[in-house]
XYZ file of C-alpha atoms in Angstrom:
439
model
C 5.670 55.351 46.750
C 3.666 56.272 43.641
C 0.861 58.814 43.571
C -1.876 56.144 43.771
C -0.386 54.783 46.999
C -0.043 58.313 48.386
C -3.693 59.020 47.532
C -5.000 55.858 49.201
C -2.848 56.549 52.269
C -4.165 60.128 52.491
C -7.765 58.927 52.290
C -7.165 56.202 54.880
C -5.559 58.610 57.355
C -8.464 61.021 56.860
C -10.991 58.265 57.575
C -9.201 57.071 60.727
C -9.072 60.676 61.945
C -12.799 61.031 61.213
C -13.687 57.854 63.148
C -11.674 58.924 66.204
C -13.160 62.424 66.274
C -16.677 61.090 65.658
C -16.555 59.032 68.836
C -14.651 61.663 70.789
C -16.826 64.703 69.966
C -20.194 62.987 69.217
C -20.673 64.937 66.002
C -24.098 65.382 64.406
C -24.937 63.537 61.135
C -24.806 66.798 59.192
C -21.277 67.600 60.351
C -20.191 63.999 59.875
C -21.477 64.113 56.303
C -19.418 67.240 55.554
C -16.281 65.591 56.925
C -16.877 62.454 54.859
C -17.191 64.560 51.711
C -13.812 66.102 52.557
C -12.498 62.566 53.098
C -13.775 61.600 49.637
C -11.691 64.395 48.112
C -8.508 62.840 49.539
C -9.459 59.434 48.136
C -10.049 60.793 44.615
C -7.736 63.746 43.952
C -3.989 63.000 43.523
C -2.663 65.934 45.541
C 0.781 64.319 45.478
C 1.128 65.322 41.813
C 0.895 68.960 42.955
C 3.607 68.476 45.561
C 6.067 70.848 43.905
C 3.434 73.603 43.962
C 2.544 72.977 47.612
C 6.145 73.144 48.805
C 6.488 76.729 47.582
C 3.925 77.886 50.126
C 4.550 75.459 53.010
C 7.044 76.148 55.845
C 10.362 74.313 55.719
C 9.609 72.431 58.944
C 6.645 70.707 57.276
C 8.504 69.939 54.050
C 11.355 68.405 56.039
C 9.122 65.410 56.902
C 9.763 64.105 53.412
C 13.495 64.377 53.775
C 14.029 62.024 56.691
C 12.474 59.466 58.990
C 9.546 57.332 57.827
C 8.686 59.378 54.745
C 12.203 59.013 53.392
C 11.748 55.249 53.244
C 8.401 55.729 51.478
C 9.967 57.734 48.635
C 12.089 55.416 46.468
C 14.245 56.689 43.642
C 12.419 56.463 40.281
C 13.852 57.076 36.840
C 12.375 57.606 33.374
C 15.067 56.734 30.800
C 15.213 58.525 27.459
C 17.368 56.890 24.746
C 17.964 58.125 21.219
C 15.075 55.977 19.963
C 12.566 55.501 22.790
C 11.447 56.439 26.283
C 11.508 53.654 28.877
C 9.021 54.072 31.735
C 9.636 52.253 35.059
C 6.585 50.061 34.364
C 8.293 48.730 31.214
C 11.092 47.286 33.338
C 8.640 45.078 35.283
C 8.494 41.322 34.562
C 5.850 40.113 32.140
C 3.936 38.359 34.949
C 3.438 41.658 36.771
C 2.240 43.357 33.595
C -0.297 40.555 33.091
C -1.470 40.876 36.687
C -2.028 44.625 36.342
C -3.885 44.085 33.063
C -6.226 41.546 34.706
C -6.911 43.920 37.602
C -7.660 46.750 35.152
C -10.048 44.527 33.192
C -11.770 43.483 36.437
C -12.295 47.113 37.448
C -13.715 47.986 34.032
C -16.192 45.097 34.299
C -17.357 46.246 37.738
C -17.797 49.792 36.467
C -19.838 48.567 33.504
C -21.963 46.458 35.866
C -22.814 49.483 38.010
C -23.494 51.592 34.918
C -25.776 48.951 33.415
C -27.829 48.624 36.617
C -28.202 52.371 36.902
C -29.232 52.859 33.265
C -31.671 49.929 33.464
C -33.383 51.435 36.518
C -33.501 54.858 34.898
C -34.998 53.433 31.688
C -37.678 51.550 33.636
C -38.657 54.720 35.463
C -38.780 56.682 32.226
C -40.862 54.111 30.328
C -43.181 52.656 32.997
C -43.591 55.318 35.692
C -46.688 57.528 35.529
C -46.313 61.215 36.369
C -48.152 62.412 39.472
C -50.703 65.039 38.505
C -51.143 66.473 42.001
C -47.801 67.916 43.042
C -48.889 70.435 45.665
C -46.916 68.658 48.382
C -43.835 68.569 46.159
C -44.142 72.313 45.498
C -44.548 72.986 49.237
C -41.450 70.974 50.124
C -39.397 72.628 47.368
C -40.375 76.035 48.689
C -39.419 75.095 52.254
C -36.031 73.760 51.140
C -35.467 76.549 48.568
C -34.913 74.112 45.722
C -35.356 75.723 42.300
C -34.251 72.696 40.279
C -37.024 70.960 38.346
C -37.910 67.698 40.103
C -40.206 65.101 38.547
C -42.634 63.148 40.709
C -43.757 59.752 39.355
C -45.593 56.610 40.435
C -44.366 53.086 39.769
C -46.077 50.133 41.545
C -43.195 48.024 42.860
C -42.374 46.045 45.987
C -39.837 48.561 47.197
C -39.475 51.768 49.125
C -39.779 55.180 47.357
C -36.490 56.257 45.822
C -34.793 59.000 43.823
C -32.891 58.516 40.598
C -31.066 60.972 38.358
C -28.464 63.665 38.940
C -29.207 66.555 36.576
C -32.905 65.700 36.040
C -33.893 63.892 39.256
C -37.087 61.904 39.634
C -38.746 60.920 42.913
C -40.489 57.581 42.402
C -43.433 56.685 44.655
C -44.109 52.964 44.761
C -47.504 52.811 46.517
C -50.366 54.941 47.801
C -49.627 56.912 50.991
C -51.357 59.448 53.170
C -50.544 63.126 52.707
C -48.520 63.159 55.942
C -46.415 60.177 54.892
C -46.069 61.636 51.415
C -44.810 64.909 52.890
C -42.077 63.169 54.911
C -40.998 60.938 52.014
C -40.820 63.780 49.478
C -38.984 66.077 51.891
C -36.462 63.337 52.683
C -35.814 62.646 48.998
C -35.560 66.370 48.206
C -32.744 66.652 50.743
C -30.923 63.947 48.788
C -31.378 66.044 45.661
C -30.362 69.289 47.359
C -27.078 67.824 48.616
C -26.378 65.912 45.365
C -26.184 62.608 47.244
C -26.545 60.477 44.112
C -23.462 62.140 42.640
C -21.434 61.656 45.818
C -22.497 58.003 45.994
C -21.210 57.475 42.447
C -17.925 59.205 43.312
C -17.653 56.980 46.399
C -18.110 53.895 44.200
C -15.349 55.241 41.969
C -13.097 55.567 45.027
C -13.826 51.925 45.890
C -12.829 50.860 42.370
C -9.606 52.885 42.446
C -8.564 51.659 45.904
C -10.127 48.190 45.856
C -7.106 46.768 47.719
C -7.608 49.125 50.669
C -10.012 47.844 53.389
C -10.534 51.381 54.700
C -12.243 52.471 51.490
C -15.015 49.883 52.017
C -15.563 51.085 55.583
C -15.636 54.639 54.249
C -18.216 53.750 51.573
C -20.607 52.146 54.054
C -20.169 55.008 56.523
C -20.933 57.561 53.797
C -24.106 55.715 52.763
C -25.280 55.479 56.386
C -24.536 59.087 57.329
C -26.202 60.262 54.125
C -29.528 58.807 55.319
C -29.038 60.030 58.889
C -28.343 63.527 57.612
C -31.603 63.631 55.622
C -33.567 62.279 58.601
C -31.978 64.929 60.798
C -33.034 67.726 58.435
C -36.590 66.407 58.048
C -37.050 66.211 61.842
C -35.288 69.472 62.613
C -38.453 71.205 63.858
C -40.551 68.091 64.613
C -42.141 67.385 67.981
C -42.231 64.006 69.753
C -45.457 62.876 68.048
C -44.084 63.684 64.577
C -40.812 61.924 65.363
C -42.683 58.809 66.444
C -44.762 58.889 63.255
C -41.625 59.241 61.139
C -40.009 56.267 62.893
C -43.067 54.107 62.230
C -42.955 55.198 58.582
C -39.343 54.038 58.300
C -40.250 50.591 59.670
C -43.276 50.295 57.371
C -41.306 51.206 54.242
C -38.345 48.984 55.169
C -40.634 45.933 55.470
C -41.771 46.219 51.829
C -38.435 47.227 50.337
C -36.719 45.137 47.653
C -33.150 46.376 47.961
C -32.013 44.492 44.866
C -34.193 46.607 42.612
C -33.015 49.952 43.988
C -29.386 48.844 43.780
C -28.351 52.016 41.924
C -30.864 54.380 43.514
C -31.414 56.316 46.713
C -34.149 54.435 48.624
C -36.134 56.003 51.466
C -35.702 52.930 53.717
C -33.804 49.651 53.405
C -33.841 46.311 55.206
C -30.464 46.944 56.798
C -31.439 46.306 60.442
C -28.414 48.039 61.943
C -28.955 51.196 59.898
C -32.716 51.133 60.503
C -32.178 50.855 64.261
C -29.745 53.787 64.253
C -32.168 55.920 62.226
C -35.063 55.146 64.583
C -32.957 55.915 67.669
C -32.004 59.246 66.149
C -35.720 60.045 65.742
C -36.084 59.938 69.519
C -33.595 62.687 70.298
C -32.310 65.993 68.978
C -28.603 66.058 68.133
C -27.096 69.532 68.364
C -24.474 70.742 65.941
C -21.001 71.270 67.411
C -19.320 73.560 64.911
C -16.214 74.151 67.018
C -15.390 70.439 67.276
C -16.248 69.971 63.608
C -13.724 72.651 62.638
C -11.079 71.025 64.845
C -11.771 67.672 63.193
C -11.659 69.151 59.687
C -8.322 70.894 60.326
C -6.804 67.744 61.873
C -8.106 65.631 59.019
C -6.622 67.997 56.434
C -3.196 68.304 58.064
C -2.747 64.584 58.747
C -3.920 63.632 55.250
C -1.487 66.100 53.694
C 1.547 64.310 55.169
C 1.579 61.435 52.594
C 1.436 64.033 49.807
C 5.031 64.943 50.645
C 6.077 61.275 50.616
C 5.638 61.209 46.845
C 8.788 61.611 44.771
C 8.170 62.239 41.052
C 10.257 60.218 38.579
C 13.590 61.722 37.560
C 14.088 61.967 33.812
C 17.494 60.913 32.472
C 18.506 61.279 28.840
C 20.761 58.442 27.646
C 22.677 58.458 24.365
C 24.057 55.235 22.841
C 23.204 53.150 25.877
C 22.449 49.510 25.253
C 22.586 47.972 28.712
C 20.884 49.247 31.824
C 20.427 47.354 35.074
C 18.086 48.557 37.778
C 18.366 46.936 41.181
C 15.239 47.238 43.340
C 16.110 46.675 47.002
C 15.847 48.656 50.194
C 18.081 51.385 48.788
C 17.804 51.768 45.057
C 21.024 51.344 43.102
C 21.448 52.160 39.418
C 24.408 50.997 37.324
C 25.297 52.255 33.828
C 27.669 50.239 31.628
C 28.589 52.761 28.907
C 29.905 56.298 28.619
C 27.035 58.587 29.588
C 28.758 61.863 30.359
C 25.667 63.721 29.115
C 23.553 61.974 31.745
C 24.880 63.475 34.962
C 22.869 66.028 36.900
C 23.799 69.669 36.474
C 24.907 70.065 40.097
C 27.439 67.209 39.748
C 29.811 69.621 38.010
C 30.999 70.404 41.561
C 32.625 66.957 41.648
C 35.420 68.504 39.565
C 36.633 70.332 42.702
C 35.145 68.302 45.580
C 33.914 64.801 46.247
C 31.318 65.795 48.849
C 28.695 68.567 48.823
C 25.270 69.443 50.272
C 22.077 70.511 48.411
C 19.307 72.151 50.451
C 15.578 72.011 49.622
C 15.881 75.262 47.620
C 18.572 73.759 45.352
C 21.528 75.715 46.764
C 24.855 73.837 46.808
C 27.077 74.099 49.909
C 30.339 72.317 50.791
C 30.371 69.730 53.587
C 33.069 68.378 55.852
C 34.877 65.250 54.752
C 33.444 62.029 56.278
C 36.668 61.489 58.220
C 36.257 64.933 59.834
C 32.639 64.472 60.964
C 33.250 65.144 64.655
C 30.524 67.138 66.328
C 31.919 70.489 67.607
C 31.014 70.917 71.280
C 31.095 74.722 71.133
C 28.435 75.050 68.370
C 24.708 75.364 69.125
C 23.578 73.762 65.876
C 20.960 75.191 63.528
C 20.196 72.421 61.068
C 18.973 72.698 57.480
C 17.596 69.582 55.741
C 18.588 68.440 52.264
C 20.685 65.872 50.397
C 24.381 65.062 50.472
C 26.165 63.714 47.395
C 29.389 61.750 47.842
C 31.615 60.918 44.844
C 33.823 57.823 45.162
C 36.263 56.747 42.421
C 37.309 53.122 41.972
C 40.475 51.558 40.572
C 38.849 50.494 37.247
C 38.176 54.076 36.151
C 34.529 54.151 37.216
C 32.844 55.896 40.118
C 29.883 55.735 42.461
C 27.634 58.632 43.509
C 25.868 58.069 46.831
C 22.918 60.328 47.684
C 21.948 60.602 51.365
C 19.119 62.425 53.116
C 20.923 64.567 55.702
C 20.728 67.615 57.925
C 23.645 70.089 58.024
C 24.446 72.785 60.532
C 24.440 76.210 58.884
C 27.083 77.458 61.364
C 29.813 74.817 61.538
C 28.942 72.506 58.620
C 28.458 69.427 60.796
C 26.367 66.897 58.823
C 24.126 64.099 60.154
C 23.129 61.324 57.734
C 19.458 60.383 58.224
C 18.964 57.773 55.502
C 20.316 56.710 52.121
C 18.239 57.843 49.169
C 19.960 56.147 46.228
C 23.260 55.136 44.667
C 24.375 55.435 41.036
C 27.405 53.538 39.676
C 29.261 54.369 36.446
C 31.714 51.976 34.736
C 33.491 55.075 33.382
C 33.571 58.216 35.522
C 31.804 61.072 33.647
C 32.844 63.681 36.192
């Protein structure tokens, strides 16, 4: 499993955990939004590349998940080959058809990214060139004071058949599209200022990036739509935090009014106050009727569960092993359930440093800390009845010579008793064959 697959699996597990806890604990939109932002981190950041750093501070019982069971099968053996003239990456060993397929996918993703960027820049340019600044900004100043927003926010008017929206990350602009009463204007501006305060435009762009990176994963599309929905619910929740029943009813009517005149195609790259999405509009109006209380305790439980479960695939990632090859002209890599590598020339400089122990034994154990311990011979693997085993997880290397002068090194994921040396093979990791034994 490469680091991209580990990242998409981490994000998917986090989202499934979020969905289960959302229905189980009935979390408020604000808490749901925080959890989705944490979920976005797992979709974007390749924590698997920092696996070696994590394992220094994690208990052995957690790290052992990577050594056996399901995660062992998710961590195939990968090699980067260094010859005297070039470095051969695993991707270079793929057939030409696969390389073409990956190139087409990359080109497709670049085109989608450019499409989003063009729509966003076009909307921003239209606002800059055609929108008229609002001279009376007393309501804007009042809302900024209430929300403690010190960032400069521009308020502009642009007559369009759409709902008011916000555009811009570092220099945001709230665009009003038609004349409204002071009460309606107060609710609209306060709602849009919450988008600015929580940097929602930035998080929406990062969510689109996650969709592009994990386009093959159906969970990322569900995550994107959930993030967009909860983002609006969160702002509505904050606007109505101290509102009474009459104000809530007025706000709900305002949502319906603005949704009826909204042209969602125009505000494709913007944050609109209301859209014509009937399901979302219904959920927003229903939320206006009731007060949802924050449940911090259940939110913390969900966040901890989400983090721990999403961290498991991080330890399924196995970084490529670098091998330096001198005067090697032929190399065959067999990709099946258990990876097997065969070398056809003398490569005595290639063997791992720990394989020097094959000079005195054909079977030894390496724990997760890199310590080498002897193991019982396979023929003597009879479980002692008198020993109460204390197992340590690691890898077992077995050296087998053949009649033609070559040898085979089999690497197994095992657990070994620290008292009697009894070894249990959990799964095979890889197998390397040499036409001439370098040991």
